Amino acid sequence: MQVEVKSGTDQYTVQQTRLQSVIEQVSSRDMIITDTNVLACYPALSNSKGQIISIPAGEESKSFVQYEAVVEQIFQAGFLRNGTVFAIGGGVVGDLAGFVAATVHRGVRLVQVPTSLLAMVDSSVGGKVGIDLSYGKNLLGSFYNPASVYIDPTVLQTLPTEHFQNGMAEVIKYGWILDVELLEILKKENFSVNSHNLEEIVFRCVALKRDVVEADFTEKSGLRAILNFGHTVGHALEAQAEYKNLLHGQAIAVGMVAEVAIANELGLSQIRTQDVESLFQQYQLPIRPTSYVNIDQLISLMLGDKKSTGNGIAMSLVLEPGQCKLVDNIDPALVRRVLANIWS
Ligand code: GLY
């Protein structure tokens, strides 16, 4: 399976390829950036001709400190501008390694090799790279397309269940924003890492994302922002938790339920929150925060969200299943009231 992406002035292919054959492509000029979990699962990475930088697994690594540490190692290793950065790992590795590739020597060739479901269906495609700051998630970064994306769905078999569910949150998101039929498929078939047709779902999501990023690569028109359904609340929850003990998929699942309630309160939709909740529950994703949340602090974080233009809170809201729109200037008092109500 493969999907062609034409994005900005770039063109690349997202293609199904075995991880082993990617490892064989790595030359002595190249650098693999991965994390401790992926390296433990795939010791064959150490047999590649390239050098390896391994970061601690987890969202906390998408930090300024880790970025600096990787850049330091890359220059110490003598990495030159004709080398390629292979980002082999989940979303954190892809975003951090992508930002390193975008900035080192003012930009070097980047190959994304996503090993988590979340990275396969979302973060490895579309060229968003970056790191988190205490002010909010993904606030320092760039749009930087990969030269290629290689997906090996068989690696999902080594993914811990919680991380599979984490990726399912983004899969479910595509259904709500763009693809009603996908929602039905997800309801009917209880996907797991062992599902024989998982790769079809992965490439279906990649094709949906391709359509969005081809139309609005740098998120100028507002179209690409629909990929952020659930993310205004979700990113604020992640920042408040200091990027610890809360997976991105879990945060956006809670965020999608909350944002449906907010859209209803604004009179923009009539989706029953139970309908949104049931699919997340089917995939063992949370629908409410699982630990204490300071709603006032959350509101401040949402006001500083990347989508915000300074007029209230900006959210990508689903108007009806399969149809989503960026809505700006939402009254923080309304958001506060809805969150306090549904989370009480
Ligand atoms: N993950 C959202 C985007 O790529 O725009």
Short mmCIF file of C-alpha atoms and ligand atoms in Angstrom, two decimals:
data_model
loop_
_atom_site.label_atom_id
_atom_site.label_comp_id
_atom_site.label_asym_id
_atom_site.label_seq_id
_atom_site.Cartn_x
_atom_site.Cartn_y
_atom_site.Cartn_z
CA MET A 1 0.00 0.00 0.00
CA GLN A 2 1.14 3.53 -0.60
CA VAL A 3 -0.06 7.12 -0.64
CA GLU A 4 1.56 9.96 -2.63
CA VAL A 5 1.67 13.34 -0.92
CA LYS A 6 2.19 16.65 -2.78
CA SER A 7 2.73 19.22 -0.13
CA GLY A 8 4.03 22.75 -0.58
CA THR A 9 6.84 22.39 -3.11
CA ASP A 10 7.59 18.85 -1.94
CA GLN A 11 6.39 15.44 -2.98
CA TYR A 12 6.89 12.21 -1.08
CA THR A 13 5.50 8.72 -0.75
CA VAL A 14 4.13 7.08 2.35
CA GLN A 15 4.72 3.42 1.67
CA GLN A 16 4.40 0.08 3.33
CA THR A 17 7.92 -1.27 3.81
CA ARG A 18 9.47 -3.74 6.24
CA LEU A 19 11.51 -2.12 8.97
CA GLN A 20 14.42 -4.45 8.18
CA SER A 21 14.67 -3.13 4.63
CA VAL A 22 14.69 0.47 5.95
CA ILE A 23 17.53 -0.45 8.31
CA GLU A 24 19.45 -1.83 5.32
CA GLN A 25 19.08 1.53 3.51
CA VAL A 26 20.84 3.47 6.26
CA SER A 27 24.38 4.45 5.19
CA SER A 28 27.39 5.42 7.25
CA ARG A 29 26.63 9.11 6.55
CA ASP A 30 23.20 8.79 8.18
CA MET A 31 21.88 9.16 11.68
CA ILE A 32 19.11 7.11 13.27
CA ILE A 33 17.22 8.92 16.00
CA THR A 34 15.11 6.56 18.08
CA ASP A 35 14.10 5.97 21.69
CA THR A 36 15.03 3.50 24.39
CA ASN A 37 11.85 1.40 23.98
CA VAL A 38 12.17 1.06 20.21
CA LEU A 39 15.87 0.21 20.46
CA ALA A 40 15.09 -2.50 23.05
CA CYS A 41 12.42 -4.00 20.73
CA TYR A 42 14.55 -3.80 17.58
CA PRO A 43 18.19 -4.49 18.47
CA ALA A 44 18.76 -4.91 14.69
CA LEU A 45 18.88 -1.09 14.54
CA SER A 46 22.36 -1.38 16.05
CA ASN A 47 23.48 -3.43 13.04
CA SER A 48 22.75 -0.58 10.61
CA LYS A 49 25.67 1.27 9.04
CA GLY A 50 24.55 4.58 10.54
CA GLN A 51 25.11 6.00 14.00
CA ILE A 52 22.31 5.92 16.56
CA ILE A 53 21.02 8.52 18.98
CA SER A 54 18.56 7.08 21.48
CA ILE A 55 16.39 9.41 23.58
CA PRO A 56 14.41 8.41 26.69
CA ALA A 57 10.95 7.16 25.68
CA GLY A 58 8.03 9.47 26.53
CA GLU A 59 6.53 12.87 25.79
CA GLU A 60 8.89 14.55 28.26
CA SER A 61 11.64 14.03 25.66
CA LYS A 62 9.97 16.46 23.25
CA SER A 63 11.74 19.22 25.14
CA PHE A 64 14.22 22.00 24.54
CA VAL A 65 16.74 20.20 26.77
CA GLN A 66 16.46 16.95 24.77
CA TYR A 67 16.61 18.87 21.47
CA GLU A 68 19.88 20.47 22.58
CA ALA A 69 21.25 17.11 23.74
CA VAL A 70 20.49 15.49 20.36
CA VAL A 71 21.99 18.40 18.41
CA GLU A 72 25.12 18.16 20.56
CA GLN A 73 25.42 14.42 19.82
CA ILE A 74 24.77 14.88 16.12
CA PHE A 75 27.64 17.37 15.77
CA GLN A 76 29.93 15.33 18.00
CA ALA A 77 29.29 12.39 15.66
CA GLY A 78 30.46 14.51 12.69
CA PHE A 79 27.08 14.35 10.91
CA LEU A 80 27.26 16.33 7.64
CA ARG A 81 24.61 17.98 5.50
CA ASN A 82 24.63 15.16 2.92
CA GLY A 83 23.49 12.72 5.62
CA THR A 84 19.89 11.65 6.27
CA VAL A 85 18.12 11.65 9.62
CA PHE A 86 16.03 8.49 10.04
CA ALA A 87 13.38 9.11 12.71
CA ILE A 88 12.49 5.59 13.85
CA GLY A 89 9.88 5.62 16.59
CA GLY A 90 6.60 7.08 17.73
CA GLY A 91 5.31 10.64 17.58
CA VAL A 92 7.81 12.04 20.06
CA VAL A 93 10.78 10.67 18.10
CA GLY A 94 9.30 11.84 14.79
CA ASP A 95 8.56 15.36 16.01
CA LEU A 96 11.88 15.86 17.80
CA ALA A 97 14.06 14.19 15.15
CA GLY A 98 12.13 16.07 12.46
CA PHE A 99 12.85 19.38 14.20
CA VAL A 100 16.51 18.41 14.49
CA ALA A 101 16.58 17.56 10.75
CA ALA A 102 14.84 20.84 9.92
CA THR A 103 17.38 22.94 11.81
CA VAL A 104 20.76 21.17 11.72
CA HIS A 105 22.87 22.59 8.85
CA ARG A 106 19.68 24.59 8.01
CA GLY A 107 17.90 21.41 7.03
CA VAL A 108 18.93 17.89 6.05
CA ARG A 109 17.08 14.99 4.44
CA LEU A 110 14.52 13.40 6.77
CA VAL A 111 12.98 9.93 6.57
CA GLN A 112 10.09 9.19 8.92
CA VAL A 113 9.73 5.59 10.07
CA PRO A 114 6.76 5.59 12.46
CA THR A 115 6.56 2.60 14.80
CA SER A 116 3.44 3.56 16.78
CA LEU A 117 -0.11 3.65 15.47
CA LEU A 118 -0.39 7.32 16.37
CA ALA A 119 2.73 8.22 14.42
CA MET A 120 1.64 6.11 11.42
CA VAL A 121 -1.79 7.69 11.08
CA ASP A 122 -0.92 11.24 12.07
CA SER A 123 2.40 12.70 13.11
CA SER A 124 4.74 11.15 10.52
CA VAL A 125 2.69 12.61 7.64
CA GLY A 126 2.24 16.30 6.93
CA GLY A 127 5.57 17.78 7.96
CA LYS A 128 4.77 19.21 11.37
CA VAL A 129 7.88 18.89 13.54
CA GLY A 130 8.69 20.50 16.85
CA ILE A 131 8.95 20.36 20.60
CA ASP A 132 6.83 21.28 23.62
CA LEU A 133 7.39 24.25 25.91
CA SER A 134 6.01 24.88 29.41
CA TYR A 135 3.77 27.49 27.70
CA GLY A 136 2.10 24.76 25.66
CA LYS A 137 2.48 21.81 23.35
CA ASN A 138 4.27 21.99 19.98
CA LEU A 139 4.91 25.72 20.40
CA LEU A 140 8.42 25.60 18.91
CA GLY A 141 8.66 23.94 15.54
CA SER A 142 8.46 24.07 11.81
CA PHE A 143 6.74 22.65 8.73
CA TYR A 144 9.36 20.33 7.29
CA ASN A 145 8.40 17.54 4.93
CA PRO A 146 10.06 14.15 5.01
CA ALA A 147 11.69 12.76 1.87
CA SER A 148 9.86 9.47 2.53
CA VAL A 149 7.67 7.81 5.12
CA TYR A 150 8.02 4.04 5.59
CA ILE A 151 5.32 2.18 7.48
CA ASP A 152 5.71 -1.42 8.64
CA PRO A 153 2.34 -2.37 10.19
CA THR A 154 3.83 -5.61 11.57
CA VAL A 155 5.79 -3.60 14.14
CA LEU A 156 2.48 -2.71 15.79
CA GLN A 157 2.46 -6.22 17.22
CA THR A 158 5.12 -5.13 19.71
CA LEU A 159 3.15 -2.02 20.71
CA PRO A 160 1.83 -2.06 24.31
CA THR A 161 -2.01 -2.10 24.37
CA GLU A 162 -2.15 1.35 25.97
CA HIS A 163 -0.15 2.80 23.08
CA PHE A 164 -2.33 1.05 20.53
CA GLN A 165 -5.39 2.62 22.18
CA ASN A 166 -3.54 5.95 22.16
CA GLY A 167 -3.28 5.76 18.37
CA MET A 168 -6.92 4.70 18.05
CA ALA A 169 -7.91 8.11 19.46
CA GLU A 170 -6.45 9.76 16.31
CA VAL A 171 -8.09 7.11 14.10
CA ILE A 172 -11.49 7.81 15.71
CA LYS A 173 -10.82 11.54 15.24
CA TYR A 174 -10.57 11.07 11.45
CA GLY A 175 -14.01 9.47 11.52
CA TRP A 176 -15.61 12.40 13.32
CA ILE A 177 -13.97 15.11 11.22
CA LEU A 178 -13.98 13.56 7.75
CA ASP A 179 -15.17 9.99 7.36
CA VAL A 180 -18.49 8.81 8.78
CA GLU A 181 -18.08 5.37 7.20
CA LEU A 182 -14.86 4.92 9.19
CA LEU A 183 -16.84 5.47 12.40
CA GLU A 184 -19.14 2.63 11.46
CA ILE A 185 -16.22 0.32 10.66
CA LEU A 186 -14.57 1.13 13.98
CA LYS A 187 -17.83 0.46 15.81
CA LYS A 188 -18.40 -2.85 14.07
CA GLU A 189 -14.88 -4.25 14.23
CA ASN A 190 -13.06 -4.06 17.47
CA PHE A 191 -9.58 -3.37 16.10
CA SER A 192 -6.55 -4.64 17.95
CA VAL A 193 -2.87 -5.00 17.06
CA ASN A 194 -3.74 -8.44 15.68
CA SER A 195 -6.50 -7.33 13.29
CA HIS A 196 -5.67 -8.58 9.81
CA ASN A 197 -7.05 -5.41 8.17
CA LEU A 198 -5.32 -2.88 10.41
CA GLU A 199 -3.06 -1.69 7.58
CA GLU A 200 -6.15 -0.73 5.55
CA ILE A 201 -7.28 1.52 8.39
CA VAL A 202 -3.77 2.98 8.71
CA PHE A 203 -3.56 3.86 5.00
CA ARG A 204 -7.16 5.10 4.96
CA CYS A 205 -6.18 7.62 7.66
CA VAL A 206 -2.96 8.52 5.82
CA ALA A 207 -5.01 9.25 2.67
CA LEU A 208 -7.44 11.41 4.66
CA LYS A 209 -4.55 13.34 6.14
CA ARG A 210 -2.90 13.66 2.71
CA ASP A 211 -6.05 15.34 1.35
CA VAL A 212 -5.98 17.89 4.17
CA VAL A 213 -2.26 18.71 4.10
CA GLU A 214 -2.21 18.97 0.31
CA ALA A 215 -4.93 21.61 0.53
CA ASP A 216 -3.50 23.55 3.49
CA PHE A 217 0.08 22.53 4.27
CA THR A 218 0.94 25.45 6.55
CA GLU A 219 -2.49 25.72 8.18
CA LYS A 220 -3.21 29.10 6.58
CA SER A 221 -6.78 28.57 5.41
CA GLY A 222 -7.98 26.90 8.61
CA LEU A 223 -8.66 23.59 6.85
CA ARG A 224 -5.68 21.79 8.38
CA ALA A 225 -6.82 22.95 11.80
CA ILE A 226 -9.67 20.42 11.62
CA LEU A 227 -7.03 17.79 12.40
CA ASN A 228 -6.96 19.49 15.78
CA PHE A 229 -10.44 18.40 16.85
CA GLY A 230 -10.18 17.66 20.58
CA HIS A 231 -6.69 19.10 20.67
CA THR A 232 -7.36 22.54 22.22
CA VAL A 233 -8.59 20.88 25.40
CA GLY A 234 -6.26 17.88 24.94
CA HIS A 235 -3.07 19.89 24.53
CA ALA A 236 -3.96 22.03 27.56
CA LEU A 237 -4.48 18.85 29.62
CA GLU A 238 -1.08 17.55 28.50
CA ALA A 239 0.65 20.84 29.33
CA GLN A 240 -1.04 20.98 32.74
CA ALA A 241 0.16 17.42 33.43
CA GLU A 242 3.65 18.62 32.43
CA TYR A 243 3.62 15.98 29.65
CA LYS A 244 3.79 13.18 32.24
CA ASN A 245 1.46 10.23 32.88
CA LEU A 246 -0.98 11.24 30.16
CA LEU A 247 -0.69 9.96 26.60
CA HIS A 248 -1.61 12.29 23.75
CA GLY A 249 -4.42 10.00 22.57
CA GLN A 250 -5.90 9.85 26.06
CA ALA A 251 -5.79 13.65 26.35
CA ILE A 252 -7.47 14.23 22.98
CA ALA A 253 -10.15 11.60 23.66
CA VAL A 254 -11.13 13.60 26.76
CA GLY A 255 -10.75 16.74 24.62
CA MET A 256 -13.03 15.49 21.82
CA VAL A 257 -15.84 14.66 24.25
CA ALA A 258 -15.45 18.09 25.88
CA GLU A 259 -15.33 19.93 22.54
CA VAL A 260 -18.54 18.21 21.38
CA ALA A 261 -20.23 19.47 24.56
CA ILE A 262 -18.85 22.97 23.85
CA ALA A 263 -20.10 22.88 20.22
CA ASN A 264 -23.53 21.86 21.51
CA GLU A 265 -23.53 24.68 24.06
CA LEU A 266 -22.63 27.14 21.27
CA GLY A 267 -25.60 25.84 19.27
CA LEU A 268 -23.27 24.64 16.48
CA SER A 269 -24.04 20.95 16.76
CA GLN A 270 -26.53 18.48 18.16
CA ILE A 271 -24.25 15.45 18.49
CA ARG A 272 -25.09 13.42 21.56
CA THR A 273 -22.01 13.27 23.77
CA GLN A 274 -22.89 9.62 24.57
CA ASP A 275 -22.37 8.77 20.88
CA VAL A 276 -18.85 10.19 21.02
CA GLU A 277 -18.10 8.61 24.38
CA SER A 278 -19.17 5.10 23.42
CA LEU A 279 -16.51 4.64 20.72
CA PHE A 280 -13.76 5.88 23.04
CA GLN A 281 -15.02 3.51 25.73
CA GLN A 282 -15.02 0.65 23.21
CA TYR A 283 -11.29 1.33 22.68
CA GLN A 284 -10.61 1.78 26.42
CA LEU A 285 -9.88 5.48 26.10
CA PRO A 286 -10.81 7.95 28.86
CA ILE A 287 -13.74 10.31 28.36
CA ARG A 288 -13.08 12.48 31.45
CA PRO A 289 -9.80 13.55 33.10
CA THR A 290 -8.53 10.77 35.33
CA SER A 291 -6.76 13.09 37.78
CA TYR A 292 -7.35 16.55 39.26
CA VAL A 293 -7.62 19.35 36.70
CA ASN A 294 -7.35 23.07 37.44
CA ILE A 295 -9.89 24.45 34.96
CA ASP A 296 -8.74 28.09 35.35
CA GLN A 297 -5.18 27.12 34.45
CA LEU A 298 -6.53 25.04 31.58
CA ILE A 299 -8.38 28.10 30.23
CA SER A 300 -5.13 30.15 30.31
CA LEU A 301 -3.34 27.39 28.42
CA MET A 302 -6.16 27.23 25.84
CA LEU A 303 -5.96 31.00 25.32
CA GLY A 304 -2.28 30.46 24.36
CA ASP A 305 -3.04 27.59 21.95
CA LYS A 306 -1.37 27.86 18.53
CA LYS A 307 -4.73 28.22 16.77
CA SER A 308 -5.68 31.22 18.87
CA THR A 309 -5.64 34.67 17.24
CA GLY A 310 -6.03 36.53 20.51
CA ASN A 311 -9.81 36.59 20.43
CA GLY A 312 -11.09 34.12 22.98
CA ILE A 313 -10.45 30.41 22.58
CA ALA A 314 -10.07 28.68 19.19
CA MET A 315 -11.30 25.11 18.70
CA SER A 316 -11.90 22.83 15.74
CA LEU A 317 -15.49 21.78 16.33
CA VAL A 318 -17.47 18.98 14.73
CA LEU A 319 -20.76 20.37 13.41
CA GLU A 320 -22.08 16.98 12.38
CA PRO A 321 -20.35 13.63 11.96
CA GLY A 322 -17.78 13.97 9.16
CA GLN A 323 -17.85 17.78 9.16
CA CYS A 324 -15.51 19.96 11.21
CA LYS A 325 -14.66 23.67 11.27
CA LEU A 326 -12.23 25.95 13.10
CA VAL A 327 -14.18 28.29 15.39
CA ASP A 328 -12.38 31.28 16.90
CA ASN A 329 -13.38 33.75 19.56
CA ILE A 330 -15.14 31.30 21.88
CA ASP A 331 -15.95 32.90 25.20
CA PRO A 332 -13.62 31.45 27.91
CA ALA A 333 -16.48 31.74 30.44
CA LEU A 334 -18.62 29.41 28.30
CA VAL A 335 -15.78 26.90 28.00
CA ARG A 336 -15.21 27.09 31.74
CA ARG A 337 -18.89 26.50 32.47
CA VAL A 338 -19.14 23.48 30.13
CA LEU A 339 -15.97 21.84 31.47
CA ALA A 340 -17.01 22.40 35.08
CA ASN A 341 -20.38 20.86 34.26
CA ILE A 342 -19.24 17.75 32.38
CA TRP A 343 -16.27 17.04 34.64
CA SER A 344 -18.10 17.56 37.97
N1 GLY B 1 -1.49 16.56 13.86
C1 GLY B 1 -2.15 17.65 13.28
C2 GLY B 1 -1.54 18.09 12.00
O1 GLY B 1 -0.68 17.44 11.46
O2 GLY B 1 -1.91 19.13 11.51
#
